XYZ file of C-alpha atoms in Angstrom:
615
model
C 137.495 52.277 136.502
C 140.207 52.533 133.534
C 139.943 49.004 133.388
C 136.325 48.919 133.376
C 135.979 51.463 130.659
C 138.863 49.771 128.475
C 136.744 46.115 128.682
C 134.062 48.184 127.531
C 135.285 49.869 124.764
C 136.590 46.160 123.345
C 133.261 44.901 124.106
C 132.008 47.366 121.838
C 134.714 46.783 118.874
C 134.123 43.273 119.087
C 130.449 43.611 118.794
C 130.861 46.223 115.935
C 133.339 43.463 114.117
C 131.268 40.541 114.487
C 128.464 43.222 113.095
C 130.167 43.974 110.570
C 131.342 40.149 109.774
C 128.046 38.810 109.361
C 127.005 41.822 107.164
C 130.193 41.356 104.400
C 128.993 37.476 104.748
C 125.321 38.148 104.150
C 126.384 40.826 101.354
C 128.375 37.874 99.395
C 126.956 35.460 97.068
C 126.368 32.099 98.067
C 126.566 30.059 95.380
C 127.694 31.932 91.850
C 126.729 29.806 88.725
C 128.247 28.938 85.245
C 126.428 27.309 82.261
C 127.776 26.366 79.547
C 126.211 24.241 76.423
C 122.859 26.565 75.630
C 122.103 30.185 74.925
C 119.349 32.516 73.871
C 115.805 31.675 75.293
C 117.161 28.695 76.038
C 119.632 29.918 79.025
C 117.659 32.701 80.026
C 114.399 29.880 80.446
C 116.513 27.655 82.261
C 117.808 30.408 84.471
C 114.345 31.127 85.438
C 113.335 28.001 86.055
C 116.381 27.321 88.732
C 115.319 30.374 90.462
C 116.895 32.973 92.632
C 119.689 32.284 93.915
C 120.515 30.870 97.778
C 121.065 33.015 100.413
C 122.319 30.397 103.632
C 124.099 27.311 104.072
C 120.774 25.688 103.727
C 119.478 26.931 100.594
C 122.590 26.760 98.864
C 122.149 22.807 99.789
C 118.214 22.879 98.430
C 119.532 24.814 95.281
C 121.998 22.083 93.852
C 119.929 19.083 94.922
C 117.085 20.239 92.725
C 119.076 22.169 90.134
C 119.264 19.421 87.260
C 115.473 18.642 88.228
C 114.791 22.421 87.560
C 116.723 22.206 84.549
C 115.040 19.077 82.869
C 111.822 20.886 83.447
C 113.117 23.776 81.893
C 113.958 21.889 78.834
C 110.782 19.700 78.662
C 109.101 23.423 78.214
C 111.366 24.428 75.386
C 110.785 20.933 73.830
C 113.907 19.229 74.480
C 113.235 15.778 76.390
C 117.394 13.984 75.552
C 118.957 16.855 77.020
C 121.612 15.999 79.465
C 122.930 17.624 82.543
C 126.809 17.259 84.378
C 126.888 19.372 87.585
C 130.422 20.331 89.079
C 130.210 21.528 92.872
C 133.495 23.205 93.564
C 133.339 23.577 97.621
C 135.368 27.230 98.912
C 135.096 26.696 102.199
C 133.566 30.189 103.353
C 133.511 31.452 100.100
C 131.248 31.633 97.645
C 130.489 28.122 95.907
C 130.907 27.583 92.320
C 128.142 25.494 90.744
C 129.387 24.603 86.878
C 126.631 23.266 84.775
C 126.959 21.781 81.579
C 123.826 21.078 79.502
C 123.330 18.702 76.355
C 120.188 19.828 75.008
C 120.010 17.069 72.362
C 117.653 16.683 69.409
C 114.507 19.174 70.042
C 110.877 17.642 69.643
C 109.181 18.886 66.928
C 105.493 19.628 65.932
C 103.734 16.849 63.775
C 100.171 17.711 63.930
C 97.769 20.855 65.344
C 94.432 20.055 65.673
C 92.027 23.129 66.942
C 88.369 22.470 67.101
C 85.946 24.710 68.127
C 82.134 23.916 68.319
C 78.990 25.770 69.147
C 78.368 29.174 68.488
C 81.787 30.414 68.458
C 82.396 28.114 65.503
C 81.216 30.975 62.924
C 82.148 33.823 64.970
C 84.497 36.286 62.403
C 86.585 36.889 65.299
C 87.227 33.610 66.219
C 88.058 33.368 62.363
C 90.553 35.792 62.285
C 92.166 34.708 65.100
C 92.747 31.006 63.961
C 93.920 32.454 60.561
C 96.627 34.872 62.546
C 98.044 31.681 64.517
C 101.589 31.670 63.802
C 102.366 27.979 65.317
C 103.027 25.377 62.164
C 103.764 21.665 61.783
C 107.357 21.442 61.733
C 108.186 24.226 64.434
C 110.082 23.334 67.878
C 107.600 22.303 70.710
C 107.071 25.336 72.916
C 104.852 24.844 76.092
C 105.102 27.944 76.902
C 103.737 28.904 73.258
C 101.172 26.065 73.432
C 99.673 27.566 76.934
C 99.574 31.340 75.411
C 97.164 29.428 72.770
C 95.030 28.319 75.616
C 94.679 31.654 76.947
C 93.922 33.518 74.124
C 91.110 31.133 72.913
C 90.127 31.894 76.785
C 90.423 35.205 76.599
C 88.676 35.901 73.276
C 85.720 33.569 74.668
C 85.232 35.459 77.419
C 85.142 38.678 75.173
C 82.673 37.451 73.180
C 80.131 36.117 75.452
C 80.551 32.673 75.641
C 80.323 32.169 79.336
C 80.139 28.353 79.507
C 82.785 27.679 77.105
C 84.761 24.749 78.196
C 87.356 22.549 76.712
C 86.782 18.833 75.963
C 90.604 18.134 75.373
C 93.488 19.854 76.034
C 97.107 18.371 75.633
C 100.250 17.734 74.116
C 101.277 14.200 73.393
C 104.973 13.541 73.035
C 106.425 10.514 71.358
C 109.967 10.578 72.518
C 111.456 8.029 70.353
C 110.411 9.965 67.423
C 111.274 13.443 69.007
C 107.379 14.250 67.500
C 104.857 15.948 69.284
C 100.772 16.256 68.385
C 98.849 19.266 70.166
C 95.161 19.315 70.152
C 92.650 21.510 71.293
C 88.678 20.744 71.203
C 86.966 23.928 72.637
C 83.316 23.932 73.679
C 81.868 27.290 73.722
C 77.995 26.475 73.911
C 75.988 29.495 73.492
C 77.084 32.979 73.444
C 75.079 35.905 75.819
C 73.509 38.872 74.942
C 73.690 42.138 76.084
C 70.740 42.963 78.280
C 69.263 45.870 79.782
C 71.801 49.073 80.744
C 71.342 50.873 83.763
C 73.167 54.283 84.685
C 73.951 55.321 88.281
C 75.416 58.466 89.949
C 74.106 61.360 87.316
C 71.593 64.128 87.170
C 70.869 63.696 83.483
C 67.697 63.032 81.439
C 67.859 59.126 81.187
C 67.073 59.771 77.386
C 70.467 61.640 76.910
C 72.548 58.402 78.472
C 70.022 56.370 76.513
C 71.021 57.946 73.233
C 75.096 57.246 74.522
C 74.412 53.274 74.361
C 75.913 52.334 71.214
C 74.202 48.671 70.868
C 70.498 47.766 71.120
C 69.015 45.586 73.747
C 70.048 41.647 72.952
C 73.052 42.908 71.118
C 75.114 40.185 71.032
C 77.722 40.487 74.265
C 81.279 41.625 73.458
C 84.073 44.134 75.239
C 84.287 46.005 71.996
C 80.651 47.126 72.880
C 81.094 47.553 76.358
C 84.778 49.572 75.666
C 82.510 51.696 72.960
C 79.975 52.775 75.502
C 82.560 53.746 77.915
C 84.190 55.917 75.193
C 81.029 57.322 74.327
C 80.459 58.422 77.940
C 83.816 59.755 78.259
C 83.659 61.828 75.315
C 80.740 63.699 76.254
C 82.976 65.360 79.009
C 80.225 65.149 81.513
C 81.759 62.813 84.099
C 85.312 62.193 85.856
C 85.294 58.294 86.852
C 83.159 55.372 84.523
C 82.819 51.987 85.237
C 80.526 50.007 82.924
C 80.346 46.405 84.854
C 78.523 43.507 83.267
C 76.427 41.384 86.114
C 77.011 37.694 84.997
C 75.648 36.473 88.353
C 72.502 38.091 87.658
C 72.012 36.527 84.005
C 68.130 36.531 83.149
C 68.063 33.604 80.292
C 70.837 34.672 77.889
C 71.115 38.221 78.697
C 73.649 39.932 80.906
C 72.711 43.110 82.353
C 75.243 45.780 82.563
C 75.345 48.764 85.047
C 77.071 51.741 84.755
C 78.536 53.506 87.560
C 79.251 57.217 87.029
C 80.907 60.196 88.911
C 80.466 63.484 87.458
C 82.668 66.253 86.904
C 82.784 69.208 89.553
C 80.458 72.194 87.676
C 83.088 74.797 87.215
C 86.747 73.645 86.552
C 89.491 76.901 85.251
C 92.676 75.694 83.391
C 95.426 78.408 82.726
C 98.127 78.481 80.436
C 101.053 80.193 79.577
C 103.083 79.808 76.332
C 104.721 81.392 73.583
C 104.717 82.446 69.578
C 107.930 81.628 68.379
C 108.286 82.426 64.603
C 104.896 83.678 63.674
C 105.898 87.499 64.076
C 107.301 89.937 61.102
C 110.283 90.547 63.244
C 110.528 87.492 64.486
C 110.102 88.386 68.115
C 108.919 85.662 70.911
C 105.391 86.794 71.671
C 104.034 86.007 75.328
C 100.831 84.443 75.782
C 98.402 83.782 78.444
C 95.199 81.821 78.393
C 92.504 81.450 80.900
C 89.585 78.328 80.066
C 86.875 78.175 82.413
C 84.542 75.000 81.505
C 81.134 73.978 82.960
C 80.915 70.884 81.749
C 77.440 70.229 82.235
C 74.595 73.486 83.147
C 71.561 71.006 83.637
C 69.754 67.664 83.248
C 69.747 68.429 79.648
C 73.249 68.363 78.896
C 74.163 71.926 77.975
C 77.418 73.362 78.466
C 80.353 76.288 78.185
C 83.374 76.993 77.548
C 84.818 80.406 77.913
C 88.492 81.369 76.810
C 89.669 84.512 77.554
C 93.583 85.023 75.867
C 96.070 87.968 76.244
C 99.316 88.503 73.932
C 100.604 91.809 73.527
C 98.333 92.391 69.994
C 96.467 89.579 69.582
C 93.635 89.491 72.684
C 91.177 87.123 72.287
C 87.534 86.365 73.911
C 85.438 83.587 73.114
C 82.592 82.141 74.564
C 80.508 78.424 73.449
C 77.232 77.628 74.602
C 76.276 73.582 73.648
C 73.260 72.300 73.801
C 72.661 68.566 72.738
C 69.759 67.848 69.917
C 69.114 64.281 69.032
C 72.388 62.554 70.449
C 74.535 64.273 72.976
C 77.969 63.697 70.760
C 76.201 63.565 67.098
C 74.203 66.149 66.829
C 74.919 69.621 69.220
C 73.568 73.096 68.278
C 76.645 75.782 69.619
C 76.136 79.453 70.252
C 79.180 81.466 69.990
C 79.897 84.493 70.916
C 83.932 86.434 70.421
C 85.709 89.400 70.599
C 88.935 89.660 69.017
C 92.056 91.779 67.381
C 94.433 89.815 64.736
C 97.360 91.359 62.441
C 97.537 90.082 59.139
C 100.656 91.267 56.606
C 103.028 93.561 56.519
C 103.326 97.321 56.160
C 105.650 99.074 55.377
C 106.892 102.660 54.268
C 109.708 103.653 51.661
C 112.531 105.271 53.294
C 113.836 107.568 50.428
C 117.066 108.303 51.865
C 118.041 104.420 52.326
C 116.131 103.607 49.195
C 114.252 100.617 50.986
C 111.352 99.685 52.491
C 111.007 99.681 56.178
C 108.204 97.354 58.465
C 105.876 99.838 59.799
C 103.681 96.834 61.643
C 100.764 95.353 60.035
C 97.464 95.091 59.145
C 95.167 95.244 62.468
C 91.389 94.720 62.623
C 89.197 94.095 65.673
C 86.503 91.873 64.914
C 82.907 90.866 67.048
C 80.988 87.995 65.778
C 77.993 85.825 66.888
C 77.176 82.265 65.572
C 74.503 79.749 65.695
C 76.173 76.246 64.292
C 74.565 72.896 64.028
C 77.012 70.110 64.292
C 76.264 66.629 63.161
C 78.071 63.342 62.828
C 76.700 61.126 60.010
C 76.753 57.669 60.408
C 79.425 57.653 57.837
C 81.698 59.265 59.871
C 81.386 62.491 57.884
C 81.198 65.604 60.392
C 77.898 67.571 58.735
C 77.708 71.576 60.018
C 75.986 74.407 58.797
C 75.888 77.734 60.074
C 74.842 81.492 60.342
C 77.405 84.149 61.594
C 76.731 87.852 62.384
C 79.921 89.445 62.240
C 81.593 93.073 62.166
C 85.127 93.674 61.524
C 86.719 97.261 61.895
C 90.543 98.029 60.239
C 91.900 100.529 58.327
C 93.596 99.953 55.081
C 95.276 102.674 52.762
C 94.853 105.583 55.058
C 90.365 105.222 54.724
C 88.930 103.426 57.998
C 86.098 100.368 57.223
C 83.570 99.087 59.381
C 81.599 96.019 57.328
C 79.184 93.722 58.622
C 78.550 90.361 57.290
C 76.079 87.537 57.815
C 77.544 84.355 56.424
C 75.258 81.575 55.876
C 78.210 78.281 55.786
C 78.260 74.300 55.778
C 81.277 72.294 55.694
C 81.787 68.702 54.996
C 85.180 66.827 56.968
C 86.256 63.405 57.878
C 89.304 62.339 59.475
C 90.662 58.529 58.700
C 93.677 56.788 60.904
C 95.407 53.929 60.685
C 95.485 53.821 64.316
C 94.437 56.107 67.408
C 97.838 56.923 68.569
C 98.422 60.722 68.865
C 101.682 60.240 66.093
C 99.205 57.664 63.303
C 101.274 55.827 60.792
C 98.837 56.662 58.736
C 95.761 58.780 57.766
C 93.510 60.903 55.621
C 91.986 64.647 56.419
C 89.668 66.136 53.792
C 87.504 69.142 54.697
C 85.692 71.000 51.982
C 83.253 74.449 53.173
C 81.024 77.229 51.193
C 79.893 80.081 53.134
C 77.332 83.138 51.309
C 76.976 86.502 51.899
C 74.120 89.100 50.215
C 73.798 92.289 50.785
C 69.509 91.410 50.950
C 70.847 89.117 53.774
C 72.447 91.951 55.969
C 75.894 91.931 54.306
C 77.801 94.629 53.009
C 78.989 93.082 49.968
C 78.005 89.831 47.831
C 80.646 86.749 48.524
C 80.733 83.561 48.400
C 84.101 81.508 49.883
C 85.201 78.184 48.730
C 87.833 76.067 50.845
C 88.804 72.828 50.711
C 91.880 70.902 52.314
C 93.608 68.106 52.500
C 96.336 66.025 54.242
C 97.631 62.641 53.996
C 100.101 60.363 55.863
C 101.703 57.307 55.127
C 104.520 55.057 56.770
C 107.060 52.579 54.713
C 108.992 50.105 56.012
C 108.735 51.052 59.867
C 110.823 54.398 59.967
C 110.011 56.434 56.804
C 107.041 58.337 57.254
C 105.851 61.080 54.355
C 103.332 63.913 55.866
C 101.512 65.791 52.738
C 99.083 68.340 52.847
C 97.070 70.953 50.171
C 94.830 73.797 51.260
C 92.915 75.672 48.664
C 90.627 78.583 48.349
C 89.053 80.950 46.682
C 86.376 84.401 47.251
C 83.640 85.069 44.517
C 82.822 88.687 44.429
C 83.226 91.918 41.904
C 85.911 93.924 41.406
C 85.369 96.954 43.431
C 84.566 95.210 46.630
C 87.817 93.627 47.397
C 88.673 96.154 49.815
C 84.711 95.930 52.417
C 86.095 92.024 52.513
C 87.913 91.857 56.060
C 90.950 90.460 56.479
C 89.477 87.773 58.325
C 87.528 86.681 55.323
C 90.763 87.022 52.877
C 93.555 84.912 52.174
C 97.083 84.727 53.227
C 99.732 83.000 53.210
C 103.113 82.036 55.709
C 103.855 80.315 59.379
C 104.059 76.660 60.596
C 100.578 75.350 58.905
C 101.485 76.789 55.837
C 104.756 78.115 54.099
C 107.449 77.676 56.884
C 110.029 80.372 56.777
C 107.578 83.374 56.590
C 105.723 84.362 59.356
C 101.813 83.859 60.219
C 100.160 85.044 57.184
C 102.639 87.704 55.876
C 102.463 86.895 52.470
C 100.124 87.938 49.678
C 99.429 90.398 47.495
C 100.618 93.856 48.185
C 99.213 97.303 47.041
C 100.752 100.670 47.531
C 99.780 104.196 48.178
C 100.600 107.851 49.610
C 100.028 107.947 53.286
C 99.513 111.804 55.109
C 103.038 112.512 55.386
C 103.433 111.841 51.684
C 105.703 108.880 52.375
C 104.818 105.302 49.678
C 102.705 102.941 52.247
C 103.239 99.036 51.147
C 100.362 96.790 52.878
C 100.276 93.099 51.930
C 96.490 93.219 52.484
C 95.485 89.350 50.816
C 93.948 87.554 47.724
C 90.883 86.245 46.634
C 92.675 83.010 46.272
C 95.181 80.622 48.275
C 97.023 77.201 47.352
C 99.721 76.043 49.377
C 101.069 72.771 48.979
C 103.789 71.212 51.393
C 105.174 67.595 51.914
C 107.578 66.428 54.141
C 109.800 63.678 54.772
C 110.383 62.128 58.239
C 112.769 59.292 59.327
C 112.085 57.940 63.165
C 115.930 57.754 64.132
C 113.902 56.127 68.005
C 110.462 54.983 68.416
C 110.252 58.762 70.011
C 112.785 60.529 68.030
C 112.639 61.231 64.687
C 114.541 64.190 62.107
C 112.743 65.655 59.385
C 113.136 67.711 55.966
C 110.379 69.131 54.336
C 109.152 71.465 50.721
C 106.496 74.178 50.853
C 105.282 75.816 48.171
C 102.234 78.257 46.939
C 100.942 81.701 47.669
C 97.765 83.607 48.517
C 96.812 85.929 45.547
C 94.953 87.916 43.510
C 94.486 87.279 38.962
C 96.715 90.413 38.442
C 99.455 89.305 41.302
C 100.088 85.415 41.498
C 103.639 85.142 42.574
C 104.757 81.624 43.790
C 106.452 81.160 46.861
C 108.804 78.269 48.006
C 110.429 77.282 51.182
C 112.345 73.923 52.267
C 113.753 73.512 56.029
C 114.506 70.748 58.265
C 113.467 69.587 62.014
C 113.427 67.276 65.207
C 110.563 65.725 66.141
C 109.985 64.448 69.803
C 107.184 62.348 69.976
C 105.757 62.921 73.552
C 103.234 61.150 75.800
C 100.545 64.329 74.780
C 101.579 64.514 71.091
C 104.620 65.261 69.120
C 106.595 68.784 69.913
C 108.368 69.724 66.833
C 111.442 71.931 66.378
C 111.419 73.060 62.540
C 113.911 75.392 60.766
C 112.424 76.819 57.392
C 113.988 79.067 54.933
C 112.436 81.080 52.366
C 113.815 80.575 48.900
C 112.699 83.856 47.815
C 112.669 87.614 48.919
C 109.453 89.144 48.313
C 108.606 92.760 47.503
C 107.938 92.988 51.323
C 110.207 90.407 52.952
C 113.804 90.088 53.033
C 116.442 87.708 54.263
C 113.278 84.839 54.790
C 113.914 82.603 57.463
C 111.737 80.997 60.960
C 112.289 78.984 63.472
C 108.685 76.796 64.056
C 107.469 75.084 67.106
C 104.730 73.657 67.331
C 102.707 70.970 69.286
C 100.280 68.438 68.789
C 98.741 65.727 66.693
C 99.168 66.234 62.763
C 95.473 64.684 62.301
């Protein structure tokens, strides 16, 4: 029995050896490989062209037969046809092989001639045009198959994209004269005819067809290309109606020239509710983190018309927040909306403070609160010149107290505003770009207003990149309130200007700055309240440096003020940041410090951040 067990127990070592044997063998390397005589593209083409390498007995055999055959292709590709190959097969027995290579590439074969050709309607296509004028290949250069075949495919490709279906090429190839290391390359493309877009048919909606109709950015027997196709899908998408597009063009079922195209939607479920949760860091007086939370609830589309809402309801400990849009699509479901609005809100504004006589300072007190109700009728257009057209009529009433005497004004502002956004590109972080918004709003007391005003803003902000990694972010916002005298104070805050926080003078806090006035509150103690100016410029720009493609540091200037023509008192600020540039927009960490204390502010000094695109 001892015995029995003892056989058993080798039987099982032995089996867990040999296990073990043929794993560490199958775990080595084969064949290892040294080359010597090329680097750069060269190696690494020549490396993929011998393969992966063997992994048995028999494969390591395959491998160094065909390795110099490999190789010579390898070179052919890169344009060397002289090169010369010595192999060196050191045998180890049960070891790993050594396989030494040693490669002559010889005299590379040159370009002599390029001819492209392209007839039929492609011929005078601008694309095409462009395309042949951005070809980088050039008489002289090495012969590069590899280069020569992406040529082929992009004249392919950009045939395809343009509707020319039958395109075909009558030559092809690369002749070689190998006694003269030369090479001539010609390509004689065909296109024939190019299709038309035919008729557009939608699928899987509840809509009027005359709202999808409107979406279609190219008329029937538009001339076929992806850009069109890649438009309409935007188009769609941006109306927010539907959660999955396809827009599939039926070249089997061509009718003449025309291809029809069919558009296969899935719409969005009716309610959807997004919360989030977040934080004001360095847009309170004392500096304090301020919670927030925000509830959305969206219905992105009420009926076949197209009308939707959004409702936002947002808490933070003085700052609540209730807002409520009603869209309903007019002539083109993107271009032209008409939005009801609806909002309830409180805001701070300033500072106030009180004069402690014993310490001989003033001391923050809070700020200037108002609560504020307002309903809006806005008509939002697009022009065709990219220009975003609204006017508007607001019915507002705004409730604060200011100087110890409570107000309660109501307004109806008639408004339009004129703004157009330009990018270099449509990345969320643009090299470049150009914001300019201008906006004049009226108020009459024969119109339902308390007091006559009329409000003039304009801003800008512009963006540039040099040389790759030095981008320069500038931006001026100016402003101004037309009214008498003695009705400064029935303006509401909302409607006045300030000054201070992240989109303005970094280093203050959301709009504590601007002019102050003083007065003797019921305890008989000096009340300071920086209660805002009929006018605002602020000016900033900044400097940024992209240290990474996602990274970048940053130093910036701002500069200006909100104030009144008896108290203009310029403010400046500098500070410095890090930028992450994330997959939803650049998060930035920015430092600003005031370079001057105010009559209300003291030791001036923030810490910004802030998310999102800067256009």
């Amino acid at each position: 029995m001892l015995i029995s067990l003892f056989r058993l127990l080798v039987s099982i070592l032995l089996l867990a050896s040999l296990s073990l044997a043929t794993f560490s063998v199958r775990a080595d390397d084969w064949l290892s490989i040294n080359i010597k005589g090329v680097k750069g593209a060269l190696a690494t083409n020549i490396k993929a062209h011998l393969g992966s390498l063997p992994e048995s007995s028999v494969q390591r055999r395959a491998f160094i037969f065909n390795a110099e055959d490999n190789i010579e292709a390898a070179m052919h590709s890169m344009g060397y046809y002289h090169s010369k190959v010595t192999q060196d097969v050191i045998n180890n027995g049960d070891k790993p092989w050594r396989l030494n290579l040693t490669i002559t590439p010889g005299e590379p074969t040159l370009i002599s001639w390029i001819d492209i050709q392209v007839k039929g309607e492609m011929q005078t296509d601008p694309l095409f045009e462009k395309w042949l004028s951005q070809l980088t290949i050039r008489p002289g250069d090495r012969l590069n198959h590899g280069v020569y075949d992406d040529i082929k495919s992009q004249l392919l490709t950009l045939a395809l994209a343009r509707g020319y279906f039958d395109g075909k090429f009558d030559l092809a190839e690369i002749v070689v004269d190998r006694d003269f290391n030369t090479a001539k390359i010609a390509l004689y493309y065909d296109s024939g005819q190019r299709y038309h877009i035919g008729e557009v048919t939608f699928t899987g909606h509840t809509l009027e067809p005359e709202i999808l109709d409107e979406l279609v950015p190219f008329k029937l027997d538009a001339p076929y290309s992806t850009g069109n196709l890649g438009q309409l899908n935007r188009q769609l998408l941006d109306t927010g109606y539907f959660s999955n597009i396809k827009v599939l063009p039926l070249v089997e079922q061509v009718e003449g020239l025309q291809v029809p195209i069919r558009v296969e939607l899935s719409p969005r479920p009716n309610h959807s509710i997004e919360l989030g949760l977040g934080a004001d860091i360095g847009n309170t007086v004392d500096n304090n983190l301020e919670p927030r939370v925000r509830v959305t609830w969206r219905t992105p589309q009420i009926n076949k018309y197209g009308h939707s809402q959004e409702t936002t309801a947002e808490w933070s400990p003085d700052k609540p927040k209730f807002l409520t849009t009603y869209t309903i699509p007019l002539t083109h479901p993107l271009d032209d909306q008409l939005k009801l609005r609806i909002g309830m809100l409180r805001d701070k504004y300033g500072v106030t403070q009180v004069y402690d006589s014993d310490e001989r300072q003033f001391n923050n007190t809070g700020q200037l609160e108002s609560s504020k109700m307002l309903f809006a009728v806005i008509r939002q257009q697009r022009l065709q010149s990219k220009w975003l057209f609204n006017y508007s009529a607001e019915v507002m009433k705004e409730s604060y107290q200011q100087s110890g005497v409570d107000y309660d004004p109501r307004y109806v502002l008639f408004g339009t505003s004129l703004s157009k956004t330009t990018r270099g590109d449509n990345s969320l972080d643009p090299k470049s770009g150009f914001f300019q918004f201008y906006s004049l709003e009226y108020a009459d007391p024969s119109l339902g207003s308390e007091v006559r005003l009329a409000r003039l803003q304009t801003k800008f902000k512009w963006i540039e990149t040099f040389f790759d990694k030095h981008r320069i972010v500038s931006r001026l916002d100016m402003a101004a309130n037309l009214t008498s005298n003695n009705s400064l104070e029935n303006i509401p805050p909302s409607l006045r200007y300030f000054a201070g926080g992240d989109q303005s003078i970094r280093g203050y806090s959301y709009n504590e700055l601007g002019p102050s006035i003083d007065s003797i509150n019921e305890d008989g103690q000096i009340l300071r309240e920086v209660v805002g100016g009929r006018y605002l410029m602020v000016g900033s720009i900044e400097y940024q440096y992209y240290v990474t493609p996602t990274w970048r540091v940053a130093t910036f200037i701002d500069a200006g003020n909100a104030f009144d023509v008896n108290q203009i008192e310029l403010v400046t600020s500098v500070g410095a940041g890090i930028h992450w540039i994330s997959p939803i927009g650049p998060v930035k960490f920015d430092v600003g410090v005031g370079l001057k204390e105010t009559d209300t502010i003291s030791r001036p000094w923030r810490i910004h951040i802030t998310m999102g695109a800067e256009l």
